[in-house]
PDB file of C-alpha atoms in Angstrom:
ATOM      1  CA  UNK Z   2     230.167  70.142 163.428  1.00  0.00           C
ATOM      2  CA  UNK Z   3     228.833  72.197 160.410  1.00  0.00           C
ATOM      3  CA  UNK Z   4     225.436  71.634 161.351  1.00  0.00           C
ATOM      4  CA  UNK Z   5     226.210  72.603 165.252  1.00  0.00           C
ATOM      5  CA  UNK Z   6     227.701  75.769 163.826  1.00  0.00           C
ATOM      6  CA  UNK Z   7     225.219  76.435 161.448  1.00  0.00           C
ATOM      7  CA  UNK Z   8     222.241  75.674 164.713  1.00  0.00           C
ATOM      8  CA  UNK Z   9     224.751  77.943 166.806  1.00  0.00           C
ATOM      9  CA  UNK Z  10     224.930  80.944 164.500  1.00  0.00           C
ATOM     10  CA  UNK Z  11     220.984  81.007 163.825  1.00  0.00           C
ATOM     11  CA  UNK Z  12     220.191  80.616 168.250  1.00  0.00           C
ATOM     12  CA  UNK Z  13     218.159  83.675 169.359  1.00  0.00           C
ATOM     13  CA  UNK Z  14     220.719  83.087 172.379  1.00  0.00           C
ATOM     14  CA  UNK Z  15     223.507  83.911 170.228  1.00  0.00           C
ATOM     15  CA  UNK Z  16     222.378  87.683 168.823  1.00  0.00           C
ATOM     16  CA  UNK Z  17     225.517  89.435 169.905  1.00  0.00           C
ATOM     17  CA  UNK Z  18     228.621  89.545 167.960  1.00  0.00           C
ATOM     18  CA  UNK Z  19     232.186  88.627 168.759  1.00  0.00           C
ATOM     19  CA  UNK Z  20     234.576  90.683 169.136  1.00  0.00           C
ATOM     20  CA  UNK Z  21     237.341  87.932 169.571  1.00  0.00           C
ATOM     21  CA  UNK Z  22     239.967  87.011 167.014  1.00  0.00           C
ATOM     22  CA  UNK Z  23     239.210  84.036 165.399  1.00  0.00           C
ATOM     23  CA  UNK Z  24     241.596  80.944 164.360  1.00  0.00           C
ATOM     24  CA  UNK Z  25     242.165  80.755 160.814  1.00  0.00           C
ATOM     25  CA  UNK Z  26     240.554  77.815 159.430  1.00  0.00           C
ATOM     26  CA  UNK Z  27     240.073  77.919 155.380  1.00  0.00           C
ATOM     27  CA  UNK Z  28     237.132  75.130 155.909  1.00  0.00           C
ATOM     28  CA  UNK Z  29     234.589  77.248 157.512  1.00  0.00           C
ATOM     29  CA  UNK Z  30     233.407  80.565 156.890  1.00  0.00           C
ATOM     30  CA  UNK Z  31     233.324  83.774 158.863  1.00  0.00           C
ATOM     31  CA  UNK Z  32     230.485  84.247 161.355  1.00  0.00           C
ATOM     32  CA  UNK Z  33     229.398  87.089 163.858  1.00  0.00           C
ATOM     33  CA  UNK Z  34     228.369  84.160 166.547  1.00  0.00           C
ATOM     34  CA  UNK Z  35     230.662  84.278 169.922  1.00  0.00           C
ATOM     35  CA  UNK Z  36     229.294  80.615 170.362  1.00  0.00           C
ATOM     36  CA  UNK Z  37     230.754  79.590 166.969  1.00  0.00           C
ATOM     37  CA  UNK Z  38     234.273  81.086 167.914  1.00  0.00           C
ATOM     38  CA  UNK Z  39     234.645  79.080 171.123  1.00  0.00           C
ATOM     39  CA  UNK Z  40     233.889  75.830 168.977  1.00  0.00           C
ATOM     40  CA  UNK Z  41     236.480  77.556 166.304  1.00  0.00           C
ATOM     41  CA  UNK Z  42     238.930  77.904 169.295  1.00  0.00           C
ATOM     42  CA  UNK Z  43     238.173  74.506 170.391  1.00  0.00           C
ATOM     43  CA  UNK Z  44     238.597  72.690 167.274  1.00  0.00           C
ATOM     44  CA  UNK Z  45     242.031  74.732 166.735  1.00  0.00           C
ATOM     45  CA  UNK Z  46     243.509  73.200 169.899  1.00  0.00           C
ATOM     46  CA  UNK Z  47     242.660  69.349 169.231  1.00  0.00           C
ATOM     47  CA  UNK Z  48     245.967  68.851 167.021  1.00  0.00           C
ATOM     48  CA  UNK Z  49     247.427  67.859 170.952  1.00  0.00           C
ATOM     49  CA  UNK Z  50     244.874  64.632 170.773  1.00  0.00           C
ATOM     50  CA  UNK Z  51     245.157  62.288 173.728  1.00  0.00           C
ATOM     51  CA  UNK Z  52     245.451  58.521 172.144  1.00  0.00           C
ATOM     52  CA  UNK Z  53     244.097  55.726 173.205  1.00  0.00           C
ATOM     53  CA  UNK Z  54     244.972  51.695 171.938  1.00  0.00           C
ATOM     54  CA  UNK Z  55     241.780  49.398 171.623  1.00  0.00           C
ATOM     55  CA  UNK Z  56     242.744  46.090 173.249  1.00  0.00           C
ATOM     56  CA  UNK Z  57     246.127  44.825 174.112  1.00  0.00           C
ATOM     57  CA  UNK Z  58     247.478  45.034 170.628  1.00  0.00           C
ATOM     58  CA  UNK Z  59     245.158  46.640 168.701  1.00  0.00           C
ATOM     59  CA  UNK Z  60     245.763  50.266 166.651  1.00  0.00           C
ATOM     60  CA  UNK Z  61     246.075  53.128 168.290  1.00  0.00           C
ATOM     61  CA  UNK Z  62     243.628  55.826 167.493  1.00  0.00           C
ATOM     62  CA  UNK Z  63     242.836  59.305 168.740  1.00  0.00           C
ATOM     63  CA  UNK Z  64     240.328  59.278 171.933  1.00  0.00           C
ATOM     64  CA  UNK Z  65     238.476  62.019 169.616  1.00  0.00           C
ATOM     65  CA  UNK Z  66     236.675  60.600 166.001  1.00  0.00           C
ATOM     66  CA  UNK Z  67     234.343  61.359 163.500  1.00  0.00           C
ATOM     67  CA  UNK Z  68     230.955  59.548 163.229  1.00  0.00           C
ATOM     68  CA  UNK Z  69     229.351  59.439 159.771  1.00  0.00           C
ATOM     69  CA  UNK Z  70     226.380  58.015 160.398  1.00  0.00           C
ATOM     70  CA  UNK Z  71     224.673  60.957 158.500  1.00  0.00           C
ATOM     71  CA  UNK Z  72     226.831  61.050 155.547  1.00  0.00           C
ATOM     72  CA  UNK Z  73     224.951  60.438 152.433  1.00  0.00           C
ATOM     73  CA  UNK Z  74     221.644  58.941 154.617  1.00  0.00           C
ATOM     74  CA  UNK Z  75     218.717  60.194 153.277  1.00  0.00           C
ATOM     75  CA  UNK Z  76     216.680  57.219 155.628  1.00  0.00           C
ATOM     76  CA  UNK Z  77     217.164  58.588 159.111  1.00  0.00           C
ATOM     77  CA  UNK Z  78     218.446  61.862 158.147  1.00  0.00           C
ATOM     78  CA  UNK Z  79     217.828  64.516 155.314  1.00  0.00           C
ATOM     79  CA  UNK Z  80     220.806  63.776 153.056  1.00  0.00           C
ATOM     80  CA  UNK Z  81     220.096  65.422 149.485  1.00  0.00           C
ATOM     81  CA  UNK Z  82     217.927  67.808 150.868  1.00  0.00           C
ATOM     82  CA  UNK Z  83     218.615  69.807 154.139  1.00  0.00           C
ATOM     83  CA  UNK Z  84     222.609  69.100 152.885  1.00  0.00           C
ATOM     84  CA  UNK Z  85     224.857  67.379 150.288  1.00  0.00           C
ATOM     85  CA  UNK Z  86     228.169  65.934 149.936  1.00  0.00           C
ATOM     86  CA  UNK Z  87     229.341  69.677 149.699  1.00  0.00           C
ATOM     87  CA  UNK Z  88     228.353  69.905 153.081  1.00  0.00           C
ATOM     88  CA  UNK Z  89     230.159  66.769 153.951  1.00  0.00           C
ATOM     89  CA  UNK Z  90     233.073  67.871 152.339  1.00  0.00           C
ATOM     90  CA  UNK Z  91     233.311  71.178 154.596  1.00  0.00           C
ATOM     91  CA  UNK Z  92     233.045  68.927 157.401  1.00  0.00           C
ATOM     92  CA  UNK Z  93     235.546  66.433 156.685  1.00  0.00           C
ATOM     93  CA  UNK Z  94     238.110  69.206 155.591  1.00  0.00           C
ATOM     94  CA  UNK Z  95     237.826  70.771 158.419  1.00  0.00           C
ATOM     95  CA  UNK Z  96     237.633  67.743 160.991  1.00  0.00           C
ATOM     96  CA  UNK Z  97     241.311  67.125 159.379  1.00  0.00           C
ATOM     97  CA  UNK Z  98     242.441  70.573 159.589  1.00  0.00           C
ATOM     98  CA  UNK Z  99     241.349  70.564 163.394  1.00  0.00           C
ATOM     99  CA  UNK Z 100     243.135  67.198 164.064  1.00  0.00           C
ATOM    100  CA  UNK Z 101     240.506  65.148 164.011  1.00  0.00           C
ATOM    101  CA  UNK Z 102     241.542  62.217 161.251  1.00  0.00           C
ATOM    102  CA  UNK Z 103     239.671  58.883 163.474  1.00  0.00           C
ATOM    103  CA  UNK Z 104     236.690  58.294 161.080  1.00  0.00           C
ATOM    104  CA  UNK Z 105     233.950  55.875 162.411  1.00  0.00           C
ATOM    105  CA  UNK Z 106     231.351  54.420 159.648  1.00  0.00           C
ATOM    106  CA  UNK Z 107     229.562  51.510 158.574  1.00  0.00           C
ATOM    107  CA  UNK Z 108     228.006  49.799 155.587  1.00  0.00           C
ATOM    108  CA  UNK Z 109     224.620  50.319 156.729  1.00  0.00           C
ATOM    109  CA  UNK Z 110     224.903  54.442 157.095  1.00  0.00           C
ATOM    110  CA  UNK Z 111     223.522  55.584 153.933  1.00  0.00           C
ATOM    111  CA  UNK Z 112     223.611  52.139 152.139  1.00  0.00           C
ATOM    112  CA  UNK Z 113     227.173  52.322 151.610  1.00  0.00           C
ATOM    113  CA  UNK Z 114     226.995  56.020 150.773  1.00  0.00           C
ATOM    114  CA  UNK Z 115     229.058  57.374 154.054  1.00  0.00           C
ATOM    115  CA  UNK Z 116     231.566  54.901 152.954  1.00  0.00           C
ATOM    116  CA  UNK Z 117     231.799  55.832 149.287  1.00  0.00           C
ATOM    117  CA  UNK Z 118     231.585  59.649 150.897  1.00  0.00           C
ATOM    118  CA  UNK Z 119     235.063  59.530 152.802  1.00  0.00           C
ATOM    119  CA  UNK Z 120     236.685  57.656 149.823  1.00  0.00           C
ATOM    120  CA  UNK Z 121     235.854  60.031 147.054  1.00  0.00           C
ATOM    121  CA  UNK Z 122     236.927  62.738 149.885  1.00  0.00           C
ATOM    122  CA  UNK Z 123     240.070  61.135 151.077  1.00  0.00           C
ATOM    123  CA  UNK Z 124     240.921  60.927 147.243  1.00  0.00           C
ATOM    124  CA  UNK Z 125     240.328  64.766 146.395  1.00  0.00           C
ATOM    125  CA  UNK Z 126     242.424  65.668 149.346  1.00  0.00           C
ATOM    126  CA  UNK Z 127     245.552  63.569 148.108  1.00  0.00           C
ATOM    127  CA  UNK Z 128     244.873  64.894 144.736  1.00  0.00           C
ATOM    128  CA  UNK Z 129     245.139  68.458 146.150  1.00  0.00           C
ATOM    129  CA  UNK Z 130     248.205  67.517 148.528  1.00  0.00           C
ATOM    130  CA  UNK Z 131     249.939  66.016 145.383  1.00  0.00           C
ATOM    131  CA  UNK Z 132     249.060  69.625 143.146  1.00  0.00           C
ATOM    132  CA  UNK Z 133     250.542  71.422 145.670  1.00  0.00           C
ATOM    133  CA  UNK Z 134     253.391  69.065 146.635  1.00  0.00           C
ATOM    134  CA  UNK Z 135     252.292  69.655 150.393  1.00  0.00           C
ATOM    135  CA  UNK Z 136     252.118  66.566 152.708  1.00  0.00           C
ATOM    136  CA  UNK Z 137     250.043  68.854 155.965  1.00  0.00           C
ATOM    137  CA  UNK Z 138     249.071  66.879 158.957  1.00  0.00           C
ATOM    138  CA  UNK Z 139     245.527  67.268 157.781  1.00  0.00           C
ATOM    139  CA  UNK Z 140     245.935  65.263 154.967  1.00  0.00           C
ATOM    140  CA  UNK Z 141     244.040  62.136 153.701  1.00  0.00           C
ATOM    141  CA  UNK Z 142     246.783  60.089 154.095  1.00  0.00           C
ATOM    142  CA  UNK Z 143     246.417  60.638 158.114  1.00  0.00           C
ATOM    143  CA  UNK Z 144     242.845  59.566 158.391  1.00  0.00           C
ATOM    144  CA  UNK Z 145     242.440  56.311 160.400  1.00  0.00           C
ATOM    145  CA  UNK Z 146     239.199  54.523 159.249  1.00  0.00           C
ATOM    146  CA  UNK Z 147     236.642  52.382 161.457  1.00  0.00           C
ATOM    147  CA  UNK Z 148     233.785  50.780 159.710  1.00  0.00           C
ATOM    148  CA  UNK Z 149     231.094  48.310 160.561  1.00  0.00           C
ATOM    149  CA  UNK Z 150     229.064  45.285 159.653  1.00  0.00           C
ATOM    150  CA  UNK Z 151     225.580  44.217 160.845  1.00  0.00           C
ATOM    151  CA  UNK Z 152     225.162  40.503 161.732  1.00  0.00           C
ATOM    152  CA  UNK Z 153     221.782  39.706 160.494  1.00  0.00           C
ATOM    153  CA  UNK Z 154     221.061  35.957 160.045  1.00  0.00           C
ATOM    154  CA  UNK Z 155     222.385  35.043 156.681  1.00  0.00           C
ATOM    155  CA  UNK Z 156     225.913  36.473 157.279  1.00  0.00           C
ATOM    156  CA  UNK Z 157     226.990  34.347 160.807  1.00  0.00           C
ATOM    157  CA  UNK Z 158     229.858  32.672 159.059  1.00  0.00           C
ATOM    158  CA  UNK Z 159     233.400  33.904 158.761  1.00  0.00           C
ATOM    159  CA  UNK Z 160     233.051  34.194 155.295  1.00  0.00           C
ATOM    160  CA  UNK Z 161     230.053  36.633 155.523  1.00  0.00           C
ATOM    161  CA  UNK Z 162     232.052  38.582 157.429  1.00  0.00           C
ATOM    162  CA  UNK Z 163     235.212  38.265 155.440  1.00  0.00           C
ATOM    163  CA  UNK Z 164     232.535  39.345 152.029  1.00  0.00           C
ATOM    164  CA  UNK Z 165     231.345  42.252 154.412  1.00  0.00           C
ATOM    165  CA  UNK Z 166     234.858  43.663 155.111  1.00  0.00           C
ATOM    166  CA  UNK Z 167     235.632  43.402 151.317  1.00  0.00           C
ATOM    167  CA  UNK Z 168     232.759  45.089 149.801  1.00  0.00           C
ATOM    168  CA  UNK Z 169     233.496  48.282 152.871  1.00  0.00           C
ATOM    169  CA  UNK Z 170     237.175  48.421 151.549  1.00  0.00           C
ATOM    170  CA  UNK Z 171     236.047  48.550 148.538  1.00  0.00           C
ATOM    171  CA  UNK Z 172     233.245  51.196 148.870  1.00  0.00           C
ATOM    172  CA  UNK Z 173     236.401  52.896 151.166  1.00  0.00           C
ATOM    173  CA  UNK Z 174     238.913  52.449 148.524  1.00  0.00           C
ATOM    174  CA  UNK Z 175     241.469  51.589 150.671  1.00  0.00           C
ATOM    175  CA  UNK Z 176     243.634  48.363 151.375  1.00  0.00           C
ATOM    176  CA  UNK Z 177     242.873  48.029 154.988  1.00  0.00           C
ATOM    177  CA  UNK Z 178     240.809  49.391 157.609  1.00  0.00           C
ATOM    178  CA  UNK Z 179     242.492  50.326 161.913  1.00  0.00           C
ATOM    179  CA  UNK Z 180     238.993  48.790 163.008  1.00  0.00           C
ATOM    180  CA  UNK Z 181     236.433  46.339 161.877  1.00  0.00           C
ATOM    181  CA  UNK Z 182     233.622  46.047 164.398  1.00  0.00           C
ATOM    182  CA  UNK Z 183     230.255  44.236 164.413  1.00  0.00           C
ATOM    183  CA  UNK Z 184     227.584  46.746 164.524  1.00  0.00           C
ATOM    184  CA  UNK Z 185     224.711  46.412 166.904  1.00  0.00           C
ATOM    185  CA  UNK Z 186     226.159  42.949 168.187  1.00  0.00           C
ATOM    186  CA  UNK Z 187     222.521  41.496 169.693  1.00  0.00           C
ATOM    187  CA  UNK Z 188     220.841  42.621 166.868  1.00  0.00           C
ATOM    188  CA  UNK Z 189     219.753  39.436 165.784  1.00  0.00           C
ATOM    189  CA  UNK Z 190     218.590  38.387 169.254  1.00  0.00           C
TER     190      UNK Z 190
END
C-alpha cells in the first residue's frame, strides 16, 4: 500500500491537488495527491470487512489480507535498498489501523525474514498497547496469521511438515498459526 501511494503521489497523472478532507490516519503522512485520498478513504472504510470461513470448519478470516511476500526479500524484490523494515512497519501499522489484520506469509519470502518481520512488529505494537493501557481494534493481538511451506523432495513426510510449521512459529513468535498451507503444491512435479 505504501509503495502504491508513494507510485500514486509521484504519477504525472496525479499533478493536481486535493482539496478533499482527508481521514485521519497517524500511519501515513500528508500528501497533495487526490489519487492517494481515495485509497486514504478506502482504507478508512474496511473496518466493516466481509468474512469468509476456509472449509467447513476451518477459521474464519477477513475476505481482505495482507501478502508479505516482499517483506524483508532482497531476492525478488529490493528489500534493504529501495525500502527497509521502517517501511514495513508504516505498512503494517497502517494495514491494522485500516482493518486489515489477515496476514498471509511464508518461510520462503525473504528466507524467513517476512516472518521474523511481522513478529518483531506484532511485538512493538503490544508493547505500545501495553504503555498506553489501550487495547484498539488495530492492535497486534487482532492479527490473524497465514504462513506457508514449500514441499520440495526431502520434506514429503509429516514430520517435515510438522519441523516446517515449528521453525515458522517460531520465526512468528507465536503459539499457533489460523492457516498452514503448502505453498506452490506441484512444485515438485
Amino acid at each position: 500500500m505504501i509503495v502504491l501511494i508513494h507510485q500514486l503521489q509521484h504519477s504525472p497523472l496525479n499533478r493536481t491537488a486535493s482539496t478533499t478532507s482527508r481521514p485521519q490516519n497517524r500511519y501515513l503522512k500528508e500528501t497533495s495527491c487526490a489519487a492517494t485520498d481515495i485509497i486514504l478513504t478506502a482504507m478508512t472504510s474496511l473496518s466493516q470487512l466481509q468474512t469468509v470461513t476456509l472449509g467447513p470448519k476451518g477459521p474464519k478470516v477477513p475476505a481482505l489480507g495482507l501478502g508479505t511476500w516482499s517483506w524483508g526479500d532482497s531476492l525478488f524484490f529490493q528489500y534493504g535498498g529501495a525500502y527497509g523494515a521502517s517501511d514495513i512497519r508504516a505498512a503494517f501499522k497502517a494495514s491494522l489501523a485500516a482493518g486489515v489484520n489477515f496476514l498471509d506469509t511464508a518461510e520462503v519470502y525473504g528466507l524467513g525474514k517476512s516472518e521474523e518481520l511481522i513478529a518483531q512488529f506484532m511485538q512493538e505494537s503490544a508493547s505500545q498497547n501495553r504503555e498506553l493501557g489501550s487495547s484498539e481494534s488495530g492492535s497486534s493481538e487482532s492479527v490473524i496469521l497465514a504462513t506457508k511451506y514449500m514441499p520440495v523432495p526431502w520434506r514429503f513426510s509429516a514430520q517435515g511438515v510438522a519441523d516446517a510449521l515449528t521453525a515458522s512459529l517460531k520465526r512468528l513468535n507465536v503459539p499457533s498459526v489460523a492457516l498452514y498451507q503448502v505453498h506452490w503444491p506441484f512444485d515438485f512435479l
